[in-house]
XYZ file of N, CA and C in Angstrom:
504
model
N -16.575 7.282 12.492
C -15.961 6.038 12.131
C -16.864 5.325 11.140
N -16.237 4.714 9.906
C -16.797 3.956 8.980
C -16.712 2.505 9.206
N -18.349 2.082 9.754
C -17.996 0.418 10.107
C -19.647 0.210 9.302
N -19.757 -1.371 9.182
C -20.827 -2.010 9.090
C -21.289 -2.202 10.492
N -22.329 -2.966 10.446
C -23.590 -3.251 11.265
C -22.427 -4.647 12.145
N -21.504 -5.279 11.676
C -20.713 -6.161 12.312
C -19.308 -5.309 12.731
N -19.421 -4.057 12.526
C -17.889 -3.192 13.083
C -16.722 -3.277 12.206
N -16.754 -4.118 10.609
C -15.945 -4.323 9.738
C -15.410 -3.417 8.447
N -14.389 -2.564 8.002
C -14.451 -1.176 7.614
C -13.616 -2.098 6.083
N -13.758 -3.364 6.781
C -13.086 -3.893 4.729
C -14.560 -4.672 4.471
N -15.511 -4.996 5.033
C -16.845 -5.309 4.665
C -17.817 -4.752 4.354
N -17.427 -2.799 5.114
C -18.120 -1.944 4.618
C -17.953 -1.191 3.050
N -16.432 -1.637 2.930
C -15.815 -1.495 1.565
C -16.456 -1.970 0.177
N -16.048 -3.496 0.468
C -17.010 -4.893 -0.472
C -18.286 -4.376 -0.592
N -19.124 -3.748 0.982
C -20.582 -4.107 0.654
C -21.174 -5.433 0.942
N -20.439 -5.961 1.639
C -20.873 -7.234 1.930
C -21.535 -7.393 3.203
N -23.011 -8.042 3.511
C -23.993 -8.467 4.014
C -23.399 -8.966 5.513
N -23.146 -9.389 6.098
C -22.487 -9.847 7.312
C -22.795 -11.689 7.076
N -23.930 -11.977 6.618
C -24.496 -13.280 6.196
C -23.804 -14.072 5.019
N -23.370 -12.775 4.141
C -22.998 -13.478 2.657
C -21.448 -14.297 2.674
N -21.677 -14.836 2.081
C -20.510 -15.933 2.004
C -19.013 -15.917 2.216
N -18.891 -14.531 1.432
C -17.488 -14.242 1.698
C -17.020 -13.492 3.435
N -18.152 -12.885 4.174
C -17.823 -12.282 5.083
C -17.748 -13.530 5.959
N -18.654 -14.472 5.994
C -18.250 -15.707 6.907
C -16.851 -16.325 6.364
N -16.487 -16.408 5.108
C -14.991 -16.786 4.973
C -13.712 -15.788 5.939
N -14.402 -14.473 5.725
C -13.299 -13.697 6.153
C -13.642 -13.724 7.990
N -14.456 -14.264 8.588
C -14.851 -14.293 10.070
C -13.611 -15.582 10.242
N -13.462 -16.526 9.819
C -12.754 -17.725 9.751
C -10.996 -16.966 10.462
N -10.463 -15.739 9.562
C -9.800 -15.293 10.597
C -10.178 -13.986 11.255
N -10.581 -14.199 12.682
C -11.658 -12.977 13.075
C -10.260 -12.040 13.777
N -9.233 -13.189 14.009
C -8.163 -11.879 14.822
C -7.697 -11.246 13.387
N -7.622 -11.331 12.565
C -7.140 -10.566 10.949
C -8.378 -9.363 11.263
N -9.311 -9.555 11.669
C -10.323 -8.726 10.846
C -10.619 -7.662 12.139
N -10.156 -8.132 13.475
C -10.051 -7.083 14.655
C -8.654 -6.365 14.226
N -7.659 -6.421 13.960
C -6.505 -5.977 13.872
C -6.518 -5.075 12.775
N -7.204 -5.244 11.560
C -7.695 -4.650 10.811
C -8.376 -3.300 11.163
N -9.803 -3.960 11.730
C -10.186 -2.858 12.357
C -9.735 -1.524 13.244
N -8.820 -2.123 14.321
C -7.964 -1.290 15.217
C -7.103 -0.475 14.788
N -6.924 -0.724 13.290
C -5.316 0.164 12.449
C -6.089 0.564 11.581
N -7.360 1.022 11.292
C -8.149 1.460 10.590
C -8.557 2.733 11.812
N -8.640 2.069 13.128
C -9.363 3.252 14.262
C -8.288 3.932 14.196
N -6.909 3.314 14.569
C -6.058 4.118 14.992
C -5.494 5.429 14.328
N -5.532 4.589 12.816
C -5.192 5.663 11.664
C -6.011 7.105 11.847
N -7.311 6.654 11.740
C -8.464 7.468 11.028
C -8.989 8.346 12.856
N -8.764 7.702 13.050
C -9.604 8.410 14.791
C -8.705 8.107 16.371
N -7.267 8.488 15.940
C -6.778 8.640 17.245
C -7.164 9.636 18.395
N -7.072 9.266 19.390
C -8.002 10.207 20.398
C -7.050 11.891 20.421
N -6.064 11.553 20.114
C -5.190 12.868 19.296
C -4.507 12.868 18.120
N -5.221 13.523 17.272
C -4.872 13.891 15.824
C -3.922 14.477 15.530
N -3.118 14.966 16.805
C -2.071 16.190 16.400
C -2.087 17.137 15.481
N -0.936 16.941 14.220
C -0.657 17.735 13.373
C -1.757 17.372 12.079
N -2.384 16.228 12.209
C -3.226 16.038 10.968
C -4.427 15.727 11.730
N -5.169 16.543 11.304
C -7.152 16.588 11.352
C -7.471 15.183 11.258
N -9.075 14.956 11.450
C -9.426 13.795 11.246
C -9.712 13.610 9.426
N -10.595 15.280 9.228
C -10.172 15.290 8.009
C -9.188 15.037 6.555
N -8.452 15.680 7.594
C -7.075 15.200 6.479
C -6.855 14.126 6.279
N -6.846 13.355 7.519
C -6.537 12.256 7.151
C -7.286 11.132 6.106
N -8.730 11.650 6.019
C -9.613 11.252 5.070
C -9.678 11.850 3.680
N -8.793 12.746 3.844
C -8.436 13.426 2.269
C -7.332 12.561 1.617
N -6.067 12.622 2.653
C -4.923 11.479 2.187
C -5.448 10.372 1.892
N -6.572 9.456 2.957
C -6.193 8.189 2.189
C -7.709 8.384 0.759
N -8.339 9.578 0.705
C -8.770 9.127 -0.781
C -8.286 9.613 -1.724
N -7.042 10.409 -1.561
C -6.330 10.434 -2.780
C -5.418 9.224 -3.268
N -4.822 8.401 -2.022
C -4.326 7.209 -2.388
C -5.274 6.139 -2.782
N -6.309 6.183 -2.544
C -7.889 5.053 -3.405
C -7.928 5.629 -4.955
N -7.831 6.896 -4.760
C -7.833 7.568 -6.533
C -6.858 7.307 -7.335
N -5.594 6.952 -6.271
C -3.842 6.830 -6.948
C -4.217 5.220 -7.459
N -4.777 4.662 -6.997
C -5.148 2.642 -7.393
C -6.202 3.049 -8.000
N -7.332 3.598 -8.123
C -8.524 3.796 -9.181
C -9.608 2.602 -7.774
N -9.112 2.466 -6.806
C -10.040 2.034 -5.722
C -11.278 2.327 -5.367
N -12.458 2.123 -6.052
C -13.661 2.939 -6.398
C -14.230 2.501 -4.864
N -14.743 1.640 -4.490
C -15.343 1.394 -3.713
C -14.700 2.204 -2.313
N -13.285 2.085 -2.308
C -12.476 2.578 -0.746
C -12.378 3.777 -1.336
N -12.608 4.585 -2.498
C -12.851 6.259 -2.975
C -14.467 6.507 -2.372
N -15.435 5.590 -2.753
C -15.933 6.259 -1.746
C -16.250 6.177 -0.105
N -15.633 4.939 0.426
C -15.869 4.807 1.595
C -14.813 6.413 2.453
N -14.022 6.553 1.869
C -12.937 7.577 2.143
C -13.497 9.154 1.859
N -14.412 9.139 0.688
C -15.244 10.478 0.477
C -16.479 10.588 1.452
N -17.130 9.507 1.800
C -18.046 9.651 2.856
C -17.071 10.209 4.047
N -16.084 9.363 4.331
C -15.290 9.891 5.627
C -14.690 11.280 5.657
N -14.457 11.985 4.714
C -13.898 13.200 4.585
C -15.186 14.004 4.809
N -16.527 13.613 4.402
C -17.675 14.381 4.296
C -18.257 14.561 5.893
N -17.995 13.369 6.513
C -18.086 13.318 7.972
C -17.404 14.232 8.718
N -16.186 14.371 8.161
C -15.574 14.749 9.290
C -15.387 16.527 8.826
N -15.509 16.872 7.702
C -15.793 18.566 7.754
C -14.954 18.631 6.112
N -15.654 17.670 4.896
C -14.872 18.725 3.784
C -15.098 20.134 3.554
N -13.989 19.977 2.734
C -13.627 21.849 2.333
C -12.993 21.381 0.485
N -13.432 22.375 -0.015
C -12.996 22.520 -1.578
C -11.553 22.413 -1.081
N -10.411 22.839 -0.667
C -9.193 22.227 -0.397
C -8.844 20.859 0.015
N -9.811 20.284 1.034
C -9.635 18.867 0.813
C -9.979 18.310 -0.220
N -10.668 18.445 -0.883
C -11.714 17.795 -2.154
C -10.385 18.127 -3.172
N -9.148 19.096 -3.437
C -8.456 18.972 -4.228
C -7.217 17.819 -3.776
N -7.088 18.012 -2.379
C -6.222 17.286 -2.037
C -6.057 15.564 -2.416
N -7.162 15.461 -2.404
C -7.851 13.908 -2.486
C -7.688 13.953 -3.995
N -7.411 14.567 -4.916
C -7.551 14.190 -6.380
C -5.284 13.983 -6.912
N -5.451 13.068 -7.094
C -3.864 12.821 -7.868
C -3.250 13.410 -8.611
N -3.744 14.508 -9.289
C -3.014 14.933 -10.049
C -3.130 16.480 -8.912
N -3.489 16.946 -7.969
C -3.528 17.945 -7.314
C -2.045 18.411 -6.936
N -1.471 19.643 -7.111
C -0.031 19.993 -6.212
C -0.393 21.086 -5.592
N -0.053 21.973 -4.518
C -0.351 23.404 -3.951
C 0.616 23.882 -4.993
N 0.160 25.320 -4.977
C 0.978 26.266 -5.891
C 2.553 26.205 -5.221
N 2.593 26.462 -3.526
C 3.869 26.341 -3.338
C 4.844 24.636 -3.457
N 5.485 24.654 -4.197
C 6.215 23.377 -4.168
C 6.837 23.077 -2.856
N 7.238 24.014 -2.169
C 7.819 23.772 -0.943
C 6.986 23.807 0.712
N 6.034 23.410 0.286
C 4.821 23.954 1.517
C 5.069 22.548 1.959
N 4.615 22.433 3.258
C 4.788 21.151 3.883
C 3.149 20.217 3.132
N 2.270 21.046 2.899
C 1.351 20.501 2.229
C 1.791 19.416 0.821
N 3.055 20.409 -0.042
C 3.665 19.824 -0.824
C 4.726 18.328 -0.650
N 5.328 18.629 0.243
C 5.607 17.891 0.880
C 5.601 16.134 1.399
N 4.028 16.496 1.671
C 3.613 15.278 2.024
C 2.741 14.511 0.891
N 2.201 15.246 0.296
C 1.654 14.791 -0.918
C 2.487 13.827 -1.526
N 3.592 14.671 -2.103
C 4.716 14.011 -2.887
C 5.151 12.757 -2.247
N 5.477 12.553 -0.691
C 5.443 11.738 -0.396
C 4.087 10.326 -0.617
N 2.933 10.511 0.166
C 1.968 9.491 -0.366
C 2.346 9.640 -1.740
N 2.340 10.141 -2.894
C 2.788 9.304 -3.756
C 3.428 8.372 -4.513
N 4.760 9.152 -3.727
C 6.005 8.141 -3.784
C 5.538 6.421 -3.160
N 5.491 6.835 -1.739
C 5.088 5.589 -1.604
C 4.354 4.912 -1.839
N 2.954 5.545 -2.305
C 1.847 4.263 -2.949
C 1.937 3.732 -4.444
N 2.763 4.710 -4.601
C 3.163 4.585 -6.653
C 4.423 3.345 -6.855
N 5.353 4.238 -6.064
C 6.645 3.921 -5.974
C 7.403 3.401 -4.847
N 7.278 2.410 -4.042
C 7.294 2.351 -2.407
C 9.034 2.270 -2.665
N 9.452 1.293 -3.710
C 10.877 0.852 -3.867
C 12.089 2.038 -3.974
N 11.108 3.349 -4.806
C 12.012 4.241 -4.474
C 12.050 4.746 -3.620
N 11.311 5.083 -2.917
C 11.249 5.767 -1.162
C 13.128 6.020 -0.806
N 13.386 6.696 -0.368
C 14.460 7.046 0.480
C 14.440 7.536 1.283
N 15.638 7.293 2.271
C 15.779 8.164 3.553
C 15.532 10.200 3.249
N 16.238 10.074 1.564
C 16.209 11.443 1.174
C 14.678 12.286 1.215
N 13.765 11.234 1.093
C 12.521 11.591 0.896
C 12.159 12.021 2.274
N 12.589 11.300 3.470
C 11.980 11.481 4.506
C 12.681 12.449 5.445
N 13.940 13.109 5.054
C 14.876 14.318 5.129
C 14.101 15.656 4.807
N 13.345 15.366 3.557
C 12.306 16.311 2.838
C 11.297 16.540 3.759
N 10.484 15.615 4.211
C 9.614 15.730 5.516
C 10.081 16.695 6.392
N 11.106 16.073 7.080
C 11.617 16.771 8.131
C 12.409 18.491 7.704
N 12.466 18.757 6.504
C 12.912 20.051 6.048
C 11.515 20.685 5.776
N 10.440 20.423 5.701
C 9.083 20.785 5.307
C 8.618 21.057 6.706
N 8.790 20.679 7.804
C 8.558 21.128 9.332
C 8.074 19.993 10.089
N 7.334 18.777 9.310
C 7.458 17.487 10.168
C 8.298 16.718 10.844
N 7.627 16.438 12.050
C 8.608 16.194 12.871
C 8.501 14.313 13.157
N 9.552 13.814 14.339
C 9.488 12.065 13.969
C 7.964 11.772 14.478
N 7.309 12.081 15.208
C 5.638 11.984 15.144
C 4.775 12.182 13.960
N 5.190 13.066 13.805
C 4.661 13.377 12.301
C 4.448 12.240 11.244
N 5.888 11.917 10.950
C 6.255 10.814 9.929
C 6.057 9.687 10.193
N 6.422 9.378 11.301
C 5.587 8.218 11.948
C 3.964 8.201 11.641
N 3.246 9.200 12.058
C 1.698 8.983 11.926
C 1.798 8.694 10.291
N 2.226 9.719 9.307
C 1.905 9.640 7.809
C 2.160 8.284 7.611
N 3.543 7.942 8.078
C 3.910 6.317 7.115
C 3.048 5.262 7.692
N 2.019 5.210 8.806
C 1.508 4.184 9.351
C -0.427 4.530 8.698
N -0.650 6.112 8.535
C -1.680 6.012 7.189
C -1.255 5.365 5.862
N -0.469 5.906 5.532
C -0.091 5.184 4.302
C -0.257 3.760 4.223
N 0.286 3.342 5.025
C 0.740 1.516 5.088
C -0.862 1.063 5.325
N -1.662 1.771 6.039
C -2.703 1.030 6.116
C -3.846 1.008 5.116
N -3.739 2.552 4.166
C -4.503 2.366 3.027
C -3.848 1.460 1.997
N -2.440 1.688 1.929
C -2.371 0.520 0.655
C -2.774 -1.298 1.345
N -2.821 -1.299 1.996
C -2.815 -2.649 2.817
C -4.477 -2.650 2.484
N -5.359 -1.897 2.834
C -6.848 -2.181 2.432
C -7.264 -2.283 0.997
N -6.374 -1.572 0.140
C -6.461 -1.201 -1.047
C -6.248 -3.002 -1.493
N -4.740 -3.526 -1.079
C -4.742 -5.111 -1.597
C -5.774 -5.362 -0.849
N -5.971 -5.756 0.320
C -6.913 -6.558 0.742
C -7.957 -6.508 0.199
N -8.654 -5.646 -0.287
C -10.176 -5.547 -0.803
C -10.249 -5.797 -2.133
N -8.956 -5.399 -2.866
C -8.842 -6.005 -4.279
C -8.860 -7.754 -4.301
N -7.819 -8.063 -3.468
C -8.005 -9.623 -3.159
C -9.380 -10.709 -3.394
N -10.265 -9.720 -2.093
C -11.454 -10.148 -1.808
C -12.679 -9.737 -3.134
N -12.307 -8.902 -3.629
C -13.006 -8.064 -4.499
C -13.347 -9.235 -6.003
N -12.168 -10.060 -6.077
C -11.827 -11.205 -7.080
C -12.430 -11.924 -6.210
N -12.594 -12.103 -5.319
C -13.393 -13.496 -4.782
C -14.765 -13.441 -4.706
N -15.045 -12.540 -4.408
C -16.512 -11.949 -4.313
C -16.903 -11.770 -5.713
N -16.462 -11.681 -7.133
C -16.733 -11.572 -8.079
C -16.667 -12.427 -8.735
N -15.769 -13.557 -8.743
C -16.037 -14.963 -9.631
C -16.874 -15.630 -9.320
């Protein structure tokens, strides 16, 4: 698990001190920043991973930090993939312009999806998520992916947010 010295995985992002100014702004709402935390555990380190590794799941969300150009959550997400067991296949997975040779692999699959949705959330369709389920994922499945997803783009704003505050 990727935390600071205060247990905060969008402070470990920033880089921010636990003392410095903006992390006491962001303590101001501390239930934001537990809830945060908990959908960061849940995502990244459920006590069953099922169909996706802990790895993987640290490959997906740094290809979606690479899909925003999210340098800082690219590497908090490359440390986490490094933790948890990369492989030259994750290390492609994590890059945006990556596809498997098979277009129809469930690997393919899901890719296409995180993209759709972090690129394109508005086009998303039910058709897309038909594709899932024709690729061999099942409603657990899609459920786990769309609730990674939602939580990297959600850190991705949040830290951009803070990222402008911490910088002016």
């Amino acid at each position: 698990m990727i935390t600071t010295a205060d247990g905060d995985v969008i402070n470990t992002a920033l880089g921010l001190a636990a003392n410095s100014d903006l992390a006491k702004l962001r303590e101001r709402r501390a239930k934001l920043q537990q809830f945060t935390q908990s959908s960061f555990n849940a995502a990244f380190h459920p006590q069953d991973p099922r169909n996706f590794s802990y790895a993987e799941r640290a490959a997906f969300a740094l290809r979606m930090a690479n899909l925003w150009n999210a340098q800082e959550l690219a590497g908090q997400y490359k440390a986490l993939l490094e933790k948890e067991g990369s492989t030259e296949a994750l290390l492609d997975i994590a890059m945006p312009g990556y596809k498997p040779a098979d277009e129809t692999s469930r690997l393919a699959a899901i890719l296409r999806h995180i993209d759709l949705v972090t690129l394109s959330p508005k086009e998303a369709t039910r058709e897309n998520i038909e594709k899932l389920y024709a690729a061999g994922l099942d409603d657990r499945d899609i459920v786990t992916l769309a609730g990674l997803i939602a939580f990297v783009n959600y850190q991705v704003l949040v830290v951009a947010g803070l990222k402008m505050l911490r910088d002016n």
